[in-house]
JSON list of C-alpha atoms in Angstrom, two decimals:
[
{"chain": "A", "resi": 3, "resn": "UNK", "atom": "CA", "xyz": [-12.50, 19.63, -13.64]},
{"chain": "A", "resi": 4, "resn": "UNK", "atom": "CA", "xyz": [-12.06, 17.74, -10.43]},
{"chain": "A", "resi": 5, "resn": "UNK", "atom": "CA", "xyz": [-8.80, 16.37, -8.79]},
{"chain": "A", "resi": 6, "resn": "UNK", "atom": "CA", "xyz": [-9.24, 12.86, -6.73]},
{"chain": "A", "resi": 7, "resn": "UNK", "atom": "CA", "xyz": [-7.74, 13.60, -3.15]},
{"chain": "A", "resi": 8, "resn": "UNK", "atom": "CA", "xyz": [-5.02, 11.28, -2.46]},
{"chain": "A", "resi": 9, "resn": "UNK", "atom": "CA", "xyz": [-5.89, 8.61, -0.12]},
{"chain": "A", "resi": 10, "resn": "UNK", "atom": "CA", "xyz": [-2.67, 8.87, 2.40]},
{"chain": "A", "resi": 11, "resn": "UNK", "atom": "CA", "xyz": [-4.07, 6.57, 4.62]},
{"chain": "A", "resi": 12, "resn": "UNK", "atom": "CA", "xyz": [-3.56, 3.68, 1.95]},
{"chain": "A", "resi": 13, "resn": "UNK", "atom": "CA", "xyz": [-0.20, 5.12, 0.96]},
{"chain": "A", "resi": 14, "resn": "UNK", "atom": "CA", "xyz": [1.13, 4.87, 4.83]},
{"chain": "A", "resi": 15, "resn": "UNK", "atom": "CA", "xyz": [-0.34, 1.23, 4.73]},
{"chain": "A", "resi": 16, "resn": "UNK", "atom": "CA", "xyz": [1.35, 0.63, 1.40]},
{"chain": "A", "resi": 17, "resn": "UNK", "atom": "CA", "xyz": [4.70, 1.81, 3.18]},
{"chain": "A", "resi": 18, "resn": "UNK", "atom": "CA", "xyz": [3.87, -0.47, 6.13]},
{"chain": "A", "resi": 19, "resn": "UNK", "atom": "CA", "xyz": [3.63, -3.30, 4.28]},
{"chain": "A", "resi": 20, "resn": "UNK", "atom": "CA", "xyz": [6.61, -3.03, 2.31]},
{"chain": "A", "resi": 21, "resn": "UNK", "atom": "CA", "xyz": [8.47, -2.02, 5.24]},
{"chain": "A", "resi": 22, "resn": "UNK", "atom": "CA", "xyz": [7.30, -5.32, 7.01]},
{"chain": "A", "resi": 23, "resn": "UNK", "atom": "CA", "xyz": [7.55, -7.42, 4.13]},
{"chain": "A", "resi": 24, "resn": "UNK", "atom": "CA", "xyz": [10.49, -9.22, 5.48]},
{"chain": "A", "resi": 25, "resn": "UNK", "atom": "CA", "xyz": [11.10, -11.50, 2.75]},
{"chain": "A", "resi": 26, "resn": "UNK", "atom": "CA", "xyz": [10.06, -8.83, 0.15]},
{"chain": "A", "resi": 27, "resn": "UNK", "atom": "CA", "xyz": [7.75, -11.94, -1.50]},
{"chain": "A", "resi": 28, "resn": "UNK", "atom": "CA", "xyz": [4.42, -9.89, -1.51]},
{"chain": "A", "resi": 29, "resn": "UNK", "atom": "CA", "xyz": [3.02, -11.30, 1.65]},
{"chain": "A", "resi": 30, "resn": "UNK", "atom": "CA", "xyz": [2.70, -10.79, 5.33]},
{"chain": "A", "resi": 31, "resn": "UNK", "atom": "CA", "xyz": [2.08, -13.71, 7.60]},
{"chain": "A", "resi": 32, "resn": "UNK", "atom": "CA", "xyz": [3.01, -13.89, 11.22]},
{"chain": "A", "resi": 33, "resn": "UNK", "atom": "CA", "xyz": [6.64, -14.42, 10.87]},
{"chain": "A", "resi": 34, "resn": "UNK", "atom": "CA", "xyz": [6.81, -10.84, 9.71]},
{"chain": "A", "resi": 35, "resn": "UNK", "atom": "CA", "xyz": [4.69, -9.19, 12.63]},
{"chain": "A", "resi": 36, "resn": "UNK", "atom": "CA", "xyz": [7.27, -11.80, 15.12]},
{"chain": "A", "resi": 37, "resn": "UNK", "atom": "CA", "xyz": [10.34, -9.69, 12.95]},
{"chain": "A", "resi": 38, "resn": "UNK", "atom": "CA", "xyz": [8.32, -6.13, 14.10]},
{"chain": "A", "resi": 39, "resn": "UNK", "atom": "CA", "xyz": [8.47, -7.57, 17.53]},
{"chain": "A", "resi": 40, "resn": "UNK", "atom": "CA", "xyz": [11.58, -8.76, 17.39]},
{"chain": "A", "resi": 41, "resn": "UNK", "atom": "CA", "xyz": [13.17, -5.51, 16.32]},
{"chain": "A", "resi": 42, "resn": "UNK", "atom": "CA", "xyz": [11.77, -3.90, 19.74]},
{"chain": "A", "resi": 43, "resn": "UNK", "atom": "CA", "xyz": [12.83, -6.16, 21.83]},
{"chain": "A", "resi": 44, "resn": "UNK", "atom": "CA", "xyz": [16.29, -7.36, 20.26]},
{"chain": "A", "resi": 45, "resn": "UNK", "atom": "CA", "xyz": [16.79, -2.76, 20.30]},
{"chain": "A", "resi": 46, "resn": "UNK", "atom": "CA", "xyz": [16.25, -2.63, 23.91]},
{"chain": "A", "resi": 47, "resn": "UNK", "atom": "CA", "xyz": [17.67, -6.07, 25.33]},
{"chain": "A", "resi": 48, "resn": "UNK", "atom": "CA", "xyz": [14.66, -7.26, 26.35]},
{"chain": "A", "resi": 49, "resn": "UNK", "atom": "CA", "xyz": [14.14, -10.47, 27.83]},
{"chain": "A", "resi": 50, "resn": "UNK", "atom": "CA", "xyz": [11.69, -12.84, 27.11]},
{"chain": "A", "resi": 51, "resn": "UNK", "atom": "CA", "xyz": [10.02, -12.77, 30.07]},
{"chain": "A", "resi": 52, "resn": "UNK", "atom": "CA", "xyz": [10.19, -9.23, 30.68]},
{"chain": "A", "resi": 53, "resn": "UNK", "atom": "CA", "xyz": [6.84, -7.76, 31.07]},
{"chain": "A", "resi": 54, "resn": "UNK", "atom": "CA", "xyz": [7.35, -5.46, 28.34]},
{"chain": "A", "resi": 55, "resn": "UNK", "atom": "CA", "xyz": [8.19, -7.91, 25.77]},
{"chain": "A", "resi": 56, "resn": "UNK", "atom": "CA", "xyz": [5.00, -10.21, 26.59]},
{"chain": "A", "resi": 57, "resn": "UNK", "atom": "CA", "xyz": [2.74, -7.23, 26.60]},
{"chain": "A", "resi": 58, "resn": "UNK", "atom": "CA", "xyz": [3.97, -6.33, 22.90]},
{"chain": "A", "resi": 59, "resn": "UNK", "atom": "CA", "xyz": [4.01, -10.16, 21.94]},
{"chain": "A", "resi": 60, "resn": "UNK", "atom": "CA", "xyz": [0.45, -10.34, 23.06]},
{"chain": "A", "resi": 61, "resn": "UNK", "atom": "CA", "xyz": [-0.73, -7.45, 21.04]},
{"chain": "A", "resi": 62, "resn": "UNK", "atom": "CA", "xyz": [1.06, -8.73, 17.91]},
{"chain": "A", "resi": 63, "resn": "UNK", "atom": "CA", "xyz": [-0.49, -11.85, 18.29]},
{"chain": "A", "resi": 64, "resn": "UNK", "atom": "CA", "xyz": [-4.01, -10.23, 18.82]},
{"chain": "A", "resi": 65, "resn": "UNK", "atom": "CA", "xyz": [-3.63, -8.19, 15.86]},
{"chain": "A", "resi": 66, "resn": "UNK", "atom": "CA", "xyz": [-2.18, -10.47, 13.21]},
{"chain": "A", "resi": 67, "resn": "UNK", "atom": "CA", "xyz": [-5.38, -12.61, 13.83]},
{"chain": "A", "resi": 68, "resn": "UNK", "atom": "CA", "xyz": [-7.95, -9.64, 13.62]},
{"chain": "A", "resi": 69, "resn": "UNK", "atom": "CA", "xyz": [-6.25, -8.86, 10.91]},
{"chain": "A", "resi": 70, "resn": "UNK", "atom": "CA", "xyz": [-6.47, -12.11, 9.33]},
{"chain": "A", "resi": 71, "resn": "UNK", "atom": "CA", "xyz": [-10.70, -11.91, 10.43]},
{"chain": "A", "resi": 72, "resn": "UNK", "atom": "CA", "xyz": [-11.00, -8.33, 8.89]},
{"chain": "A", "resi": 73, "resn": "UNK", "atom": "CA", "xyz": [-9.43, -9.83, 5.69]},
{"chain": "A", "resi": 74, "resn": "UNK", "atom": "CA", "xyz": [-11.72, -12.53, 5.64]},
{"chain": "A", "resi": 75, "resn": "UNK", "atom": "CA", "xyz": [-8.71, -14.89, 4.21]},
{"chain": "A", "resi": 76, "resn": "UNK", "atom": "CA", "xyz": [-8.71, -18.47, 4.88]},
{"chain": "A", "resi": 77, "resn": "UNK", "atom": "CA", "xyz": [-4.96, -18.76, 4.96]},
{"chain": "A", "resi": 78, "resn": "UNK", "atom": "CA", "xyz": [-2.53, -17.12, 6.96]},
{"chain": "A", "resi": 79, "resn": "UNK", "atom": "CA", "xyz": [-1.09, -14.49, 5.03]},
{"chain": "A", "resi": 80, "resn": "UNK", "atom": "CA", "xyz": [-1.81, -11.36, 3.39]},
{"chain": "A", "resi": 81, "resn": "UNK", "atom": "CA", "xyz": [-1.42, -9.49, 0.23]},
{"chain": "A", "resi": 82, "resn": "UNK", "atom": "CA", "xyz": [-0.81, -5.82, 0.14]},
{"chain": "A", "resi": 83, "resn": "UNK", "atom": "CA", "xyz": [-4.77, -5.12, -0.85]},
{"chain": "A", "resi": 84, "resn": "UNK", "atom": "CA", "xyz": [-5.59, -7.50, 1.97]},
{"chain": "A", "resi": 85, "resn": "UNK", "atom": "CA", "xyz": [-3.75, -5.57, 4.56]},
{"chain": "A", "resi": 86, "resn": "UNK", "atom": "CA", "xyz": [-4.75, -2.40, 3.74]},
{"chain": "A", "resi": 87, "resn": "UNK", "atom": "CA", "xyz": [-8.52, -3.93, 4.14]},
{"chain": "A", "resi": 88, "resn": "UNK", "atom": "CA", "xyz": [-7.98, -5.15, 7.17]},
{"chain": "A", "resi": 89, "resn": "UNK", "atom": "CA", "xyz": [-6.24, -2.47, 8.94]},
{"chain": "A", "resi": 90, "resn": "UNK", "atom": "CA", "xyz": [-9.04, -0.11, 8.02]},
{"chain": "A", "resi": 91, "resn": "UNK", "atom": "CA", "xyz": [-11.76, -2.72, 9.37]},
{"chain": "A", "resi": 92, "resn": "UNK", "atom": "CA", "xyz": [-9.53, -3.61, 12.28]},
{"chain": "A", "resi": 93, "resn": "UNK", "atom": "CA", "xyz": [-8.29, -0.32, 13.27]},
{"chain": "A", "resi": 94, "resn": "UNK", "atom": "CA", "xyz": [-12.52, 0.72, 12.90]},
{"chain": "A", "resi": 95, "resn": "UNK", "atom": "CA", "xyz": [-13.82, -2.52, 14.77]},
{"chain": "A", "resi": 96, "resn": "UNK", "atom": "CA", "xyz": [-12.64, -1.96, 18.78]},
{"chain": "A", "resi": 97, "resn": "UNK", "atom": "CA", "xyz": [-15.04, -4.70, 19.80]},
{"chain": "A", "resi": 98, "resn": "UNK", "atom": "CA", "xyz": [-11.96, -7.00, 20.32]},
{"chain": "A", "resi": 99, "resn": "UNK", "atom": "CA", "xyz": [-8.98, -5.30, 20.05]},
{"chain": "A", "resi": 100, "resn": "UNK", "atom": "CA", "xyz": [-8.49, -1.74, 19.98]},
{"chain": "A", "resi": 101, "resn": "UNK", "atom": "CA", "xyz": [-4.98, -0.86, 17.49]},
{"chain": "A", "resi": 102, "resn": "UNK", "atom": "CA", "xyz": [-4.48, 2.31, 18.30]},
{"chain": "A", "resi": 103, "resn": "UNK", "atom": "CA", "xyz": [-4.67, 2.11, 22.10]},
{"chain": "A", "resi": 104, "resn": "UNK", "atom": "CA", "xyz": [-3.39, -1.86, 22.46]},
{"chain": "A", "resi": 105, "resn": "UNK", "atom": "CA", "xyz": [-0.26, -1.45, 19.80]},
{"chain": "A", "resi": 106, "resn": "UNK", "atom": "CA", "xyz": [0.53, 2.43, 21.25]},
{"chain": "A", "resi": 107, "resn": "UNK", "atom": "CA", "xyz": [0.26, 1.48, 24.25]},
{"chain": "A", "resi": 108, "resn": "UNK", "atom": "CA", "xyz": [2.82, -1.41, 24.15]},
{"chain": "A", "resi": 109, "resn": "UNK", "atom": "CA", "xyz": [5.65, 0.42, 22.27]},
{"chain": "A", "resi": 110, "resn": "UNK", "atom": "CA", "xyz": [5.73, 2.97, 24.43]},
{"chain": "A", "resi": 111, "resn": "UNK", "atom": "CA", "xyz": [5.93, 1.22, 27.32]},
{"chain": "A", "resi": 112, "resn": "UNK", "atom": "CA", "xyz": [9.24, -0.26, 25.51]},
{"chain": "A", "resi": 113, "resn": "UNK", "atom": "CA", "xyz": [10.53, 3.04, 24.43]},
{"chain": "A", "resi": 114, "resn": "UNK", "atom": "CA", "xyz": [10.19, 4.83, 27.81]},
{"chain": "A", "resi": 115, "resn": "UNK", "atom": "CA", "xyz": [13.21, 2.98, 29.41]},
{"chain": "A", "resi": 116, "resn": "UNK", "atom": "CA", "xyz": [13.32, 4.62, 32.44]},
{"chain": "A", "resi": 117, "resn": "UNK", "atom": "CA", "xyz": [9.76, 4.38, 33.08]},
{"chain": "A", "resi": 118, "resn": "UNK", "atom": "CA", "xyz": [8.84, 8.09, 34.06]},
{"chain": "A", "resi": 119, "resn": "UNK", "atom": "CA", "xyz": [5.45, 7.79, 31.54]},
{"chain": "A", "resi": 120, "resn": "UNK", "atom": "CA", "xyz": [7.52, 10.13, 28.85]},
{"chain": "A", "resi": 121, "resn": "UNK", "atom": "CA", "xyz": [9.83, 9.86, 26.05]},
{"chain": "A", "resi": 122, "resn": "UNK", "atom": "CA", "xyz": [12.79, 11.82, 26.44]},
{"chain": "A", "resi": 123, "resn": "UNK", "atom": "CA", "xyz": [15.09, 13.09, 23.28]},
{"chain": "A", "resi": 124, "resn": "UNK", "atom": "CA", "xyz": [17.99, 10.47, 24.56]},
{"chain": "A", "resi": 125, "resn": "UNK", "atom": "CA", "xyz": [15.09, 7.24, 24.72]},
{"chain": "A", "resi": 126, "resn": "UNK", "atom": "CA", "xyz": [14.24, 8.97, 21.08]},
{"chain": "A", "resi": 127, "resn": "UNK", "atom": "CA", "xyz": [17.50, 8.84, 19.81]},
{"chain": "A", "resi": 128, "resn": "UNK", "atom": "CA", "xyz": [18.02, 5.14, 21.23]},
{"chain": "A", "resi": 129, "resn": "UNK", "atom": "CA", "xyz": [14.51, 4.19, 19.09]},
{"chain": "A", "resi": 130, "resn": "UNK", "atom": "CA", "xyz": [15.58, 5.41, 16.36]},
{"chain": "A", "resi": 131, "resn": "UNK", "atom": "CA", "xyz": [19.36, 4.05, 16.63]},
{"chain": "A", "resi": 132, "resn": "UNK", "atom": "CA", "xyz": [18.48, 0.63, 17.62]},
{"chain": "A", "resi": 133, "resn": "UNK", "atom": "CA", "xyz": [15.27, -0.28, 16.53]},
{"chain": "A", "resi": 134, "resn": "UNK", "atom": "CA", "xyz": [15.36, 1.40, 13.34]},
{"chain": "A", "resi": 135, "resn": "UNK", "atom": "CA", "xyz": [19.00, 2.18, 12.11]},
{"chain": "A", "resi": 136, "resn": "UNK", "atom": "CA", "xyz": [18.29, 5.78, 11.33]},
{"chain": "A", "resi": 137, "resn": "UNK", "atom": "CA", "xyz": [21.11, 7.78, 12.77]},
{"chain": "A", "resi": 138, "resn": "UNK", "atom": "CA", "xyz": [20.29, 11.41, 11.23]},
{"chain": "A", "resi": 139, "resn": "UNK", "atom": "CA", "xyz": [19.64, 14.41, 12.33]},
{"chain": "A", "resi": 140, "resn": "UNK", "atom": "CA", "xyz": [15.93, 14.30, 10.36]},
{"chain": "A", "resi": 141, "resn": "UNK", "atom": "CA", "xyz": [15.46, 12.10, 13.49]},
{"chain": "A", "resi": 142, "resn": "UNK", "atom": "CA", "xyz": [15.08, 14.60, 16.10]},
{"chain": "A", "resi": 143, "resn": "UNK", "atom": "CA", "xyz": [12.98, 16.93, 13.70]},
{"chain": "A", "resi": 144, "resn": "UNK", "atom": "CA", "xyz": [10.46, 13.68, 14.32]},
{"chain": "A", "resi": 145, "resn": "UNK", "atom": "CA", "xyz": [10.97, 13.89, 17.98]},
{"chain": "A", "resi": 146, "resn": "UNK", "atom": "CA", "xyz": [9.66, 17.59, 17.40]},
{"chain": "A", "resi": 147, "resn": "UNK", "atom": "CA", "xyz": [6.71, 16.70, 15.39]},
{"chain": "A", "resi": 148, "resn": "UNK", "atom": "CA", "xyz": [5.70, 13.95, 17.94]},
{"chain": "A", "resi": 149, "resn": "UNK", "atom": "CA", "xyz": [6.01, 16.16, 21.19]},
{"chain": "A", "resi": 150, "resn": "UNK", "atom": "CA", "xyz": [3.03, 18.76, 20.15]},
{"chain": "A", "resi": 151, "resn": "UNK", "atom": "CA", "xyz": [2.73, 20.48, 23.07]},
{"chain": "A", "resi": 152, "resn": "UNK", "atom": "CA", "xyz": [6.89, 21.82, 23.41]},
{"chain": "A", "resi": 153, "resn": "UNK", "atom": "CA", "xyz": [8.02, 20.40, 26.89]},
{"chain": "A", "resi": 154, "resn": "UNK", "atom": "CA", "xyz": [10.95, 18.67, 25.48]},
{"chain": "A", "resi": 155, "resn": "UNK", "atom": "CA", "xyz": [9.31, 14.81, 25.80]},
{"chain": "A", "resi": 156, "resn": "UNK", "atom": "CA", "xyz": [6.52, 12.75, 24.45]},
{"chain": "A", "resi": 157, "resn": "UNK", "atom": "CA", "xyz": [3.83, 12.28, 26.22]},
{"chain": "A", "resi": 158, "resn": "UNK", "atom": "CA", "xyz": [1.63, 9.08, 26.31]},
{"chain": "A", "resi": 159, "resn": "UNK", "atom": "CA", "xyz": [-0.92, 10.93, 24.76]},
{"chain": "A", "resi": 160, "resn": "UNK", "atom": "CA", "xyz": [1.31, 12.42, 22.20]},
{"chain": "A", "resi": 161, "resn": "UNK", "atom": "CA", "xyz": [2.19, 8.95, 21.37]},
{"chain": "A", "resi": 162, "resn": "UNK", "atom": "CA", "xyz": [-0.87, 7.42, 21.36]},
{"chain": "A", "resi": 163, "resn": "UNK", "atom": "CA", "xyz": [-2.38, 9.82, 19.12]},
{"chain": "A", "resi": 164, "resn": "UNK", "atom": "CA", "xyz": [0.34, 9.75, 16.68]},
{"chain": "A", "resi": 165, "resn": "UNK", "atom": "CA", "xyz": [-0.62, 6.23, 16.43]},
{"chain": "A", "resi": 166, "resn": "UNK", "atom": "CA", "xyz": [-3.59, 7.11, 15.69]},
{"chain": "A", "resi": 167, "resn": "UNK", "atom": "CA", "xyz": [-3.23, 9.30, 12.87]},
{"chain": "A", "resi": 168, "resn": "UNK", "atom": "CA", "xyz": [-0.72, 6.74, 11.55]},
{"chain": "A", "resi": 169, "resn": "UNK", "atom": "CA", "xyz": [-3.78, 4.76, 11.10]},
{"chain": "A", "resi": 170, "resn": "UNK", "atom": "CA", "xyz": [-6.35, 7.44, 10.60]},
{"chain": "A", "resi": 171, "resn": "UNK", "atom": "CA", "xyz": [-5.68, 11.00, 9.64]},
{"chain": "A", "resi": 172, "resn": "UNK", "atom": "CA", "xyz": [-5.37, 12.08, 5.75]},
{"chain": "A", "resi": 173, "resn": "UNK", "atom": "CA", "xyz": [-3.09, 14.17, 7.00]},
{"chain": "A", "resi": 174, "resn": "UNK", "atom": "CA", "xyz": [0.39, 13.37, 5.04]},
{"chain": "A", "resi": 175, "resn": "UNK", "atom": "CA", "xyz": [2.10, 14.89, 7.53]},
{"chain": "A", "resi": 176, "resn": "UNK", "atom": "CA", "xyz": [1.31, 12.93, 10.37]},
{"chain": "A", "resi": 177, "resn": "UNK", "atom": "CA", "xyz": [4.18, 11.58, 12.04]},
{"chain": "A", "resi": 178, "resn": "UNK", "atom": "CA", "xyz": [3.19, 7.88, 13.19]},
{"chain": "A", "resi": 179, "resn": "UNK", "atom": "CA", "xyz": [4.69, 5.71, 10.95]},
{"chain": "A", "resi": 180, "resn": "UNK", "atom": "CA", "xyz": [7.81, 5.67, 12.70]},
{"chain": "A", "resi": 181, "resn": "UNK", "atom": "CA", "xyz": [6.52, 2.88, 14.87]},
{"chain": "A", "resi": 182, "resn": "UNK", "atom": "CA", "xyz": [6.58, 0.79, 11.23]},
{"chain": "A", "resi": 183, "resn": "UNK", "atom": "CA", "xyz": [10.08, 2.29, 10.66]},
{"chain": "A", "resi": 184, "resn": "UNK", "atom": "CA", "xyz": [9.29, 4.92, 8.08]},
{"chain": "A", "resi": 185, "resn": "UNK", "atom": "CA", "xyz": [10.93, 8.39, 8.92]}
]
């Protein structure tokens, strides 16, 4: 007898499109990637024109429409099958757009406040508190998770390779969907 393997990389996407589904109508168009946006930049006072908030603007941009190419759609939304599609193809296909890097990239150069090139617990706390309304302690066992190598803050590269696995890893464990708002 054989067991199918769970595919957890369609079960995170299935969580990040419900968690995005703004208007909870079965669809994603660019209003709800603007809402993701929004969220950052709203959570850390951004302005408009602050470098910051054009850089993650930009990427959303980029991404809803290679999203909307991996899909193949001709209108401009997506259903839950259609964004789990794309993401695989997009997050796969770096000849325009790489997700991981572009998307990682971007957020943390949000989160990191203070601009040092780390994530400290307090800039943590102040994601989670502001951006995402999750005020537990759960939160910091995250923080944990995220900062592999133990120095007390999150490296870029601990960031960016959560990201990845968020899009990549079969791991159920991995820890990037907080980025979506899943703890």
């Amino acid at each position: 007898m054989t067991t199918a393997t769970q595919d957890i990389i369609a079960i995170r996407l299935e969580r990040t499109f419900d968690q995005m589904d703004a208007y909870q109508d079965g669809y994603l168009d660019w209003s709800d990637y603007q809402k993701l946006a929004d969220r950052y930049i709203q959570g850390y006072g951004l302005s408009r024109d602050d470098r910051r908030t054009r850089a993650l603007q930009t990427f959303c941009q980029i991404y809803w429409l290679e999203l909307l190419r991996h899909a193949g759609v001709d209108g401009d939304q997506l259903t839950k099958d259609e964004f789990i599609l794309a993401n695989r193809l997009a997050v796969i296909d770096t000849s325009r757009l790489n997700v991981t890097e572009g998307g990682g990239h971007a957020i943390f150069d949000i989160i990191d406040a203070d601009g040092d090139n780390e994530i400290s617990k307090d800039e943590f706390a102040r994601l989670m508190r502001d951006v995402w309304k999750h005020d537990s302690p759960e939160s910091m066992d995250l923080f944990m998770k995220l900062d592999t190598d133990g120095d007390g803050a999150i490296s870029r590269h601990e960031f960016i390779r959560a990201v990845r696995e968020h899009f990549l890893s079969n791991d159920p464990d991995a820890p990037g969907s907080i980025f979506f708002g899943h703890v």
